[in-house]
Each structure stands twice: as C-alpha cells, then as structure tokens.
C-alpha cells in the first residue's frame, strides 16, 4: 500500500536472519511499501551498551538488506544523544513524511512486557500503530497484562496489529555468545554479514 511504512528499530548487534525473515513477513502481511531499519544508538530497554560500534552495526544492516525491495536503513538515532527514544524517532519520521504516511512501529513479542514503561507511550501510539510480531521462545502476543496501563482503544489497536511472522529462533545475544566461543554463525546471519564479522573480527571472533 502506497505510503504505508514500517519502522523497524533495534540494536542490530548484529542484525540476523530472524530480523530479516520477520521484516519480510511483516512487509507482506501489512502490505507495506517500505521497511526502514533504524539501528539504535542505545536502547533504553537494555542494560548493556551495544558491543559493536554504530558504524559496524549500520554497515551490517546495509549488507543484510541489499537486494531486498523496499528495505532501507536510517541512521537518524545515531544523530541524537542516547538513549534512543522511539517516540522521538517516530516524531522525526512523521515530520519528514507528513500526516499522509501510515506509520507502523514493528517490534517482537518479547518487548510486550516492557511496553507500558516505554517513554511517552501514549504519544507514540498517537503518532503510529504498534505492530507486534510473533517471536520464537515467547508466547503469542497477549496484551491482558497491559490492560491496567492502556485505554480500551489502545488495547484494540495492539490486538488488531499483531503480525503472525514465521518463528525463527535466532537472537543477537546468542550470536555474540557463539562468536565469543569461536562457533559458526553462518546459518544465523546473511552471508555478507558473516563475512563482515569475520573480516572485522567483531564480537571476539578469532577466526
Ligand atoms: P538481543 O539478543 O541482543 O537482545 P535481539 O536478537 O532481540 O537482540 P534486537 O536488535 O534487540 O535483536 O531486536 C530488534 C527488534 O527485532 C525487537 O523488537 C525484537 O523483538 C525483534 N526481533 C529480534 N529477533 C527476532 C526474531 N528472531 N523474530 C522476531 N522478532 C525478532
């Protein structure tokens, strides 16, 4: 659908096939024209800072999305101080793209439990729709625990925009752990990303 845009934020430390498969399925399911990957400078929801530099994470996203129609990357969060608040990012896109743009913020089911604590969540949900996808290892998105914190309309919007993506059991933290032990990750990241990690010796990769 023209003007329908998915904003996909993450630390992408590193980007992996779970991100890519989920973004492809969400693009199709929501009939979105574009998916914009937005690496965070630092997520407010994570205790540890990213392991790889901003430059490396951005480059890995660029390599991973090459050839995917409608996939783009934005480094806008690198230009603001940390932590990277989603509401500020979506506000930026809203100003850039205008009121005509139909914006979705894509996130995995693992993030549902933190949603009520997201900075300015009410404002964020006015600026865009939250599209929560299935994620392997987590229950199907269930907003019953969020009910005390959201209006009935917000809960309805969350429920209406659940995205049933295929379950791909991959996480960046597991990839970092494997690389630190010298294990192979070539079945978990796109080939050019695996090659980049190897060449730059990221994540303690000694290969
Ligand atoms: P980490 O293991 O370091 O916490 P991660 O694998 O969750 O990282 P992020 O960059 O934090 O990767 O994820 C960005 C977004 O993508 C989040 O909303 C997350 O829920 C979602 N996501 C990550 N991996 C998957 C996956 N395999 N399937 C579906 N969604 C995913």
mmCIF file of C-alpha atoms and ligand atoms in Angstrom:
data_model
loop_
_atom_site.group_PDB
_atom_site.id
_atom_site.type_symbol
_atom_site.label_atom_id
_atom_site.label_comp_id
_atom_site.label_asym_id
_atom_site.label_seq_id
_atom_site.Cartn_x
_atom_site.Cartn_y
_atom_site.Cartn_z
ATOM 1 C CA UNK A 1 0.000 0.000 0.000
ATOM 2 C CA UNK A 2 1.411 3.361 -1.013
ATOM 3 C CA UNK A 3 2.554 5.479 1.913
ATOM 4 C CA UNK A 4 2.389 2.561 4.333
ATOM 5 C CA UNK A 5 5.752 2.406 6.057
ATOM 6 C CA UNK A 6 7.130 0.059 8.675
ATOM 7 C CA UNK A 7 9.752 1.487 11.019
ATOM 8 C CA UNK A 8 11.856 -1.347 12.430
ATOM 9 C CA UNK A 9 14.069 -0.277 15.307
ATOM 10 C CA UNK A 10 16.602 -2.459 17.061
ATOM 11 C CA UNK A 11 20.122 -2.627 18.332
ATOM 12 C CA UNK A 12 21.023 -4.979 15.451
ATOM 13 C CA UNK A 13 24.152 -6.111 17.307
ATOM 14 C CA UNK A 14 24.388 -7.883 14.899
ATOM 15 C CA UNK A 15 21.418 -7.982 12.504
ATOM 16 C CA UNK A 16 20.394 -11.613 11.866
ATOM 17 C CA UNK A 17 18.100 -13.788 9.762
ATOM 18 C CA UNK A 18 15.368 -13.583 12.429
ATOM 19 C CA UNK A 19 15.179 -9.822 11.812
ATOM 20 C CA UNK A 20 15.216 -10.219 8.038
ATOM 21 C CA UNK A 21 12.617 -13.023 7.829
ATOM 22 C CA UNK A 22 10.340 -11.195 10.271
ATOM 23 C CA UNK A 23 10.645 -7.912 8.343
ATOM 24 C CA UNK A 24 9.866 -9.680 5.039
ATOM 25 C CA UNK A 25 6.786 -11.351 6.504
ATOM 26 C CA UNK A 26 5.607 -8.123 8.148
ATOM 27 C CA UNK A 27 6.086 -6.174 4.909
ATOM 28 C CA UNK A 28 3.899 -8.690 3.107
ATOM 29 C CA UNK A 29 1.306 -9.099 5.876
ATOM 30 C CA UNK A 30 0.849 -5.348 6.372
ATOM 31 C CA UNK A 31 1.192 -4.668 2.646
ATOM 32 C CA UNK A 32 3.806 -2.011 3.347
ATOM 33 C CA UNK A 33 5.647 -0.108 0.653
ATOM 34 C CA UNK A 34 8.827 0.298 2.692
ATOM 35 C CA UNK A 35 10.536 -1.143 5.747
ATOM 36 C CA UNK A 36 13.039 1.238 7.334
ATOM 37 C CA UNK A 37 15.587 -0.396 9.649
ATOM 38 C CA UNK A 38 16.668 2.006 12.389
ATOM 39 C CA UNK A 39 19.677 0.942 14.455
ATOM 40 C CA UNK A 40 19.518 2.415 17.961
ATOM 41 C CA UNK A 41 22.394 4.318 19.435
ATOM 42 C CA UNK A 42 21.461 2.636 22.693
ATOM 43 C CA UNK A 43 18.154 1.011 23.635
ATOM 44 C CA UNK A 44 16.547 2.328 26.841
ATOM 45 C CA UNK A 45 15.360 -1.264 27.462
ATOM 46 C CA UNK A 46 18.826 -2.881 27.510
ATOM 47 C CA UNK A 47 21.206 -2.849 30.459
ATOM 48 C CA UNK A 48 24.389 -3.223 28.434
ATOM 49 C CA UNK A 49 25.539 -0.834 25.684
ATOM 50 C CA UNK A 50 25.909 -2.367 22.218
ATOM 51 C CA UNK A 51 29.041 -4.388 21.663
ATOM 52 C CA UNK A 52 29.752 -3.324 18.067
ATOM 53 C CA UNK A 53 30.231 0.316 17.045
ATOM 54 C CA UNK A 54 27.489 2.337 15.367
ATOM 55 C CA UNK A 55 29.451 2.291 12.123
ATOM 56 C CA UNK A 56 29.758 -1.509 12.168
ATOM 57 C CA UNK A 57 26.093 -2.079 13.066
ATOM 58 C CA UNK A 58 24.959 0.312 10.330
ATOM 59 C CA UNK A 59 27.214 -1.373 7.769
ATOM 60 C CA UNK A 60 25.909 -4.824 8.740
ATOM 61 C CA UNK A 61 22.308 -3.652 8.279
ATOM 62 C CA UNK A 62 23.220 -2.215 4.864
ATOM 63 C CA UNK A 63 24.796 -5.531 3.847
ATOM 64 C CA UNK A 64 21.852 -7.563 5.169
ATOM 65 C CA UNK A 65 19.147 -5.628 3.309
ATOM 66 C CA UNK A 66 20.957 -5.309 -0.019
ATOM 67 C CA UNK A 67 18.672 -6.508 -2.822
ATOM 68 C CA UNK A 68 15.508 -6.540 -0.678
ATOM 69 C CA UNK A 69 12.920 -4.414 -2.428
ATOM 70 C CA UNK A 70 11.530 -1.677 -0.204
ATOM 71 C CA UNK A 71 14.091 -2.223 2.565
ATOM 72 C CA UNK A 72 16.043 0.834 3.704
ATOM 73 C CA UNK A 73 18.167 1.882 6.646
ATOM 74 C CA UNK A 74 18.206 5.144 8.588
ATOM 75 C CA UNK A 75 20.968 6.292 10.929
ATOM 76 C CA UNK A 76 18.756 9.014 12.461
ATOM 77 C CA UNK A 77 19.110 7.658 16.018
ATOM 78 C CA UNK A 78 22.894 7.985 15.816
ATOM 79 C CA UNK A 79 22.451 11.752 15.495
ATOM 80 C CA UNK A 80 20.661 12.107 18.836
ATOM 81 C CA UNK A 81 22.005 11.559 22.337
ATOM 82 C CA UNK A 82 21.464 8.137 23.931
ATOM 83 C CA UNK A 83 19.189 6.544 24.951
ATOM 84 C CA UNK A 84 17.274 6.305 21.679
ATOM 85 C CA UNK A 85 13.646 7.020 22.445
ATOM 86 C CA UNK A 86 11.252 5.602 19.857
ATOM 87 C CA UNK A 87 8.798 8.463 20.255
ATOM 88 C CA UNK A 88 11.459 10.950 19.128
ATOM 89 C CA UNK A 89 12.332 8.803 16.116
ATOM 90 C CA UNK A 90 8.720 8.407 15.039
ATOM 91 C CA UNK A 91 8.135 12.145 15.543
ATOM 92 C CA UNK A 92 11.075 12.788 13.185
ATOM 93 C CA UNK A 93 9.616 10.484 10.517
ATOM 94 C CA UNK A 94 6.143 11.966 10.991
ATOM 95 C CA UNK A 95 7.563 15.460 10.343
ATOM 96 C CA UNK A 96 9.575 14.231 7.372
ATOM 97 C CA UNK A 97 6.811 12.157 5.748
ATOM 98 C CA UNK A 98 3.743 14.184 6.679
ATOM 99 C CA UNK A 99 0.338 13.222 8.028
ATOM 100 C CA UNK A 100 -0.442 11.100 4.927
ATOM 101 C CA UNK A 101 2.117 8.455 5.879
ATOM 102 C CA UNK A 102 0.648 5.355 7.509
ATOM 103 C CA UNK A 103 3.361 4.512 10.024
ATOM 104 C CA UNK A 104 3.859 1.261 11.938
ATOM 105 C CA UNK A 105 6.500 0.579 14.580
ATOM 106 C CA UNK A 106 7.492 -3.093 14.365
ATOM 107 C CA UNK A 107 8.582 -4.992 17.468
ATOM 108 C CA UNK A 108 8.864 -8.559 18.690
ATOM 109 C CA UNK A 109 6.630 -10.292 21.236
ATOM 110 C CA UNK A 110 9.491 -10.211 23.761
ATOM 111 C CA UNK A 111 9.008 -6.434 24.052
ATOM 112 C CA UNK A 112 5.323 -6.570 25.064
ATOM 113 C CA UNK A 113 6.007 -6.801 28.802
ATOM 114 C CA UNK A 114 8.006 -3.521 28.733
ATOM 115 C CA UNK A 115 5.572 -1.565 26.548
ATOM 116 C CA UNK A 116 3.698 0.195 29.375
ATOM 117 C CA UNK A 117 7.045 1.632 30.534
ATOM 118 C CA UNK A 118 8.132 2.957 27.137
ATOM 119 C CA UNK A 119 8.889 6.692 27.233
ATOM 120 C CA UNK A 120 5.780 8.697 26.210
ATOM 121 C CA UNK A 121 3.964 5.575 25.048
ATOM 122 C CA UNK A 122 0.625 7.410 24.710
ATOM 123 C CA UNK A 123 2.156 9.998 22.412
ATOM 124 C CA UNK A 124 3.936 7.251 20.473
ATOM 125 C CA UNK A 125 0.654 5.417 19.912
ATOM 126 C CA UNK A 126 -0.865 8.629 18.557
ATOM 127 C CA UNK A 127 1.982 9.014 16.082
ATOM 128 C CA UNK A 128 1.952 5.453 14.721
ATOM 129 C CA UNK A 129 0.476 1.974 15.141
ATOM 130 C CA UNK A 130 2.444 -0.595 17.097
ATOM 131 C CA UNK A 131 2.771 -3.872 15.156
ATOM 132 C CA UNK A 132 3.819 -6.708 17.462
ATOM 133 C CA UNK A 133 5.188 -9.834 15.767
ATOM 134 C CA UNK A 134 5.424 -13.401 16.947
ATOM 135 C CA UNK A 135 8.854 -14.380 18.248
ATOM 136 C CA UNK A 136 10.219 -17.879 18.834
ATOM 137 C CA UNK A 137 10.622 -18.633 22.537
ATOM 138 C CA UNK A 138 7.923 -16.163 23.602
ATOM 139 C CA UNK A 139 4.158 -16.597 23.942
ATOM 140 C CA UNK A 140 1.936 -15.241 21.184
ATOM 141 C CA UNK A 141 1.406 -11.517 21.859
ATOM 142 C CA UNK A 142 -1.095 -11.200 24.695
ATOM 143 C CA UNK A 143 -1.955 -7.760 25.987
ATOM 144 C CA UNK A 144 -4.002 -8.784 29.006
ATOM 145 C CA UNK A 145 -1.195 -7.778 31.386
ATOM 146 C CA UNK A 146 -1.058 -4.358 29.689
ATOM 147 C CA UNK A 147 -4.743 -3.669 30.303
ATOM 148 C CA UNK A 148 -4.286 -1.620 33.501
ATOM 149 C CA UNK A 149 -1.926 0.752 31.680
ATOM 150 C CA UNK A 150 -3.703 1.307 28.347
ATOM 151 C CA UNK A 151 -7.100 2.528 27.197
ATOM 152 C CA UNK A 152 -9.525 0.065 25.593
ATOM 153 C CA UNK A 153 -8.829 1.733 22.245
ATOM 154 C CA UNK A 154 -5.071 1.287 22.624
ATOM 155 C CA UNK A 155 -5.524 -2.396 23.513
ATOM 156 C CA UNK A 156 -7.773 -2.848 20.481
ATOM 157 C CA UNK A 157 -5.155 -1.267 18.228
ATOM 158 C CA UNK A 158 -2.405 -3.512 19.644
ATOM 159 C CA UNK A 159 -4.553 -6.607 19.165
ATOM 160 C CA UNK A 160 -5.573 -5.634 15.624
ATOM 161 C CA UNK A 161 -1.983 -5.185 14.527
ATOM 162 C CA UNK A 162 -0.410 -8.439 15.687
ATOM 163 C CA UNK A 163 1.783 -9.784 12.878
ATOM 164 C CA UNK A 164 1.989 -13.598 12.625
ATOM 165 C CA UNK A 165 5.535 -13.934 11.259
ATOM 166 C CA UNK A 166 7.250 -17.351 10.930
ATOM 167 C CA UNK A 167 9.136 -18.349 14.082
ATOM 168 C CA UNK A 168 12.889 -18.083 13.572
ATOM 169 C CA UNK A 169 14.712 -18.954 16.758
ATOM 170 C CA UNK A 170 17.682 -16.590 16.488
ATOM 171 C CA UNK A 171 18.821 -13.731 18.718
ATOM 172 C CA UNK A 172 21.756 -11.329 18.566
ATOM 173 C CA UNK A 173 22.844 -12.265 22.095
ATOM 174 C CA UNK A 174 23.119 -15.939 21.159
ATOM 175 C CA UNK A 175 25.142 -14.985 18.075
ATOM 176 C CA UNK A 176 27.517 -12.878 20.196
ATOM 177 C CA UNK A 177 27.936 -15.786 22.642
ATOM 178 C CA UNK A 178 28.656 -18.227 19.833
ATOM 179 C CA UNK A 179 31.220 -15.927 18.224
ATOM 180 C CA UNK A 180 32.954 -15.363 21.562
ATOM 181 C CA UNK A 181 33.420 -19.166 21.794
ATOM 182 C CA UNK A 182 34.648 -19.416 18.213
ATOM 183 C CA UNK A 183 31.451 -21.110 16.967
ATOM 184 C CA UNK A 184 29.983 -20.751 13.487
ATOM 185 C CA UNK A 185 27.059 -18.360 12.897
ATOM 186 C CA UNK A 186 26.755 -18.653 9.128
ATOM 187 C CA UNK A 187 23.295 -20.219 9.416
ATOM 188 C CA UNK A 188 22.121 -17.296 11.545
ATOM 189 C CA UNK A 189 23.211 -14.162 9.652
ATOM 190 C CA UNK A 190 23.178 -13.244 5.951
ATOM 191 C CA UNK A 191 26.399 -14.344 4.226
ATOM 192 C CA UNK A 192 27.770 -10.797 3.673
ATOM 193 C CA UNK A 193 27.233 -10.079 7.391
ATOM 194 C CA UNK A 194 29.094 -13.264 8.387
ATOM 195 C CA UNK A 195 31.947 -12.205 6.129
ATOM 196 C CA UNK A 196 31.968 -8.669 7.578
ATOM 197 C CA UNK A 197 32.071 -10.006 11.158
ATOM 198 C CA UNK A 198 34.955 -12.285 10.240
ATOM 199 C CA UNK A 199 36.912 -9.586 8.421
ATOM 200 C CA UNK A 200 36.436 -7.002 11.193
ATOM 201 C CA UNK A 201 36.946 -9.609 13.946
ATOM 202 C CA UNK A 202 33.796 -8.460 15.744
ATOM 203 C CA UNK A 203 32.393 -9.997 18.938
ATOM 204 C CA UNK A 204 35.647 -11.717 19.865
ATOM 205 C CA UNK A 205 35.529 -13.658 16.617
ATOM 206 C CA UNK A 206 39.040 -15.046 16.352
ATOM 207 C CA UNK A 207 38.503 -16.868 13.047
HETATM 208 P P1 LIG B 1 19.484 -9.364 21.854
HETATM 209 O O1 LIG B 1 19.518 -10.853 21.819
HETATM 210 O O2 LIG B 1 20.831 -8.715 21.939
HETATM 211 O O3 LIG B 1 18.521 -8.820 22.898
HETATM 212 P P2 LIG B 1 17.679 -9.277 19.534
HETATM 213 O O4 LIG B 1 18.004 -10.513 18.782
HETATM 214 O O5 LIG B 1 16.424 -9.244 20.338
HETATM 215 O O6 LIG B 1 18.929 -8.830 20.434
HETATM 216 P P3 LIG B 1 17.261 -6.573 18.619
HETATM 217 O O7 LIG B 1 18.109 -5.798 17.671
HETATM 218 O O8 LIG B 1 17.230 -6.146 20.022
HETATM 219 O O9 LIG B 1 17.695 -8.108 18.471
HETATM 220 O O10 LIG B 1 15.775 -6.678 18.042
HETATM 221 C C1 LIG B 1 15.134 -5.641 17.346
HETATM 222 C C2 LIG B 1 13.663 -5.991 17.226
HETATM 223 O O11 LIG B 1 13.505 -7.211 16.500
HETATM 224 C C3 LIG B 1 12.976 -6.220 18.587
HETATM 225 O O12 LIG B 1 11.668 -5.673 18.525
HETATM 226 C C4 LIG B 1 12.925 -7.747 18.701
HETATM 227 O O13 LIG B 1 11.810 -8.148 19.470
HETATM 228 C C5 LIG B 1 12.761 -8.161 17.245
HETATM 229 N N1 LIG B 1 13.349 -9.468 16.968
HETATM 230 C C6 LIG B 1 14.626 -9.833 17.152
HETATM 231 N N2 LIG B 1 14.836 -11.116 16.782
HETATM 232 C C7 LIG B 1 13.644 -11.570 16.337
HETATM 233 C C8 LIG B 1 13.197 -12.847 15.836
HETATM 234 N N3 LIG B 1 14.025 -13.888 15.737
HETATM 235 N N4 LIG B 1 11.885 -12.963 15.484
HETATM 236 C C9 LIG B 1 11.047 -11.905 15.618
HETATM 237 N N5 LIG B 1 11.405 -10.678 16.086
HETATM 238 C C10 LIG B 1 12.689 -10.522 16.447
#
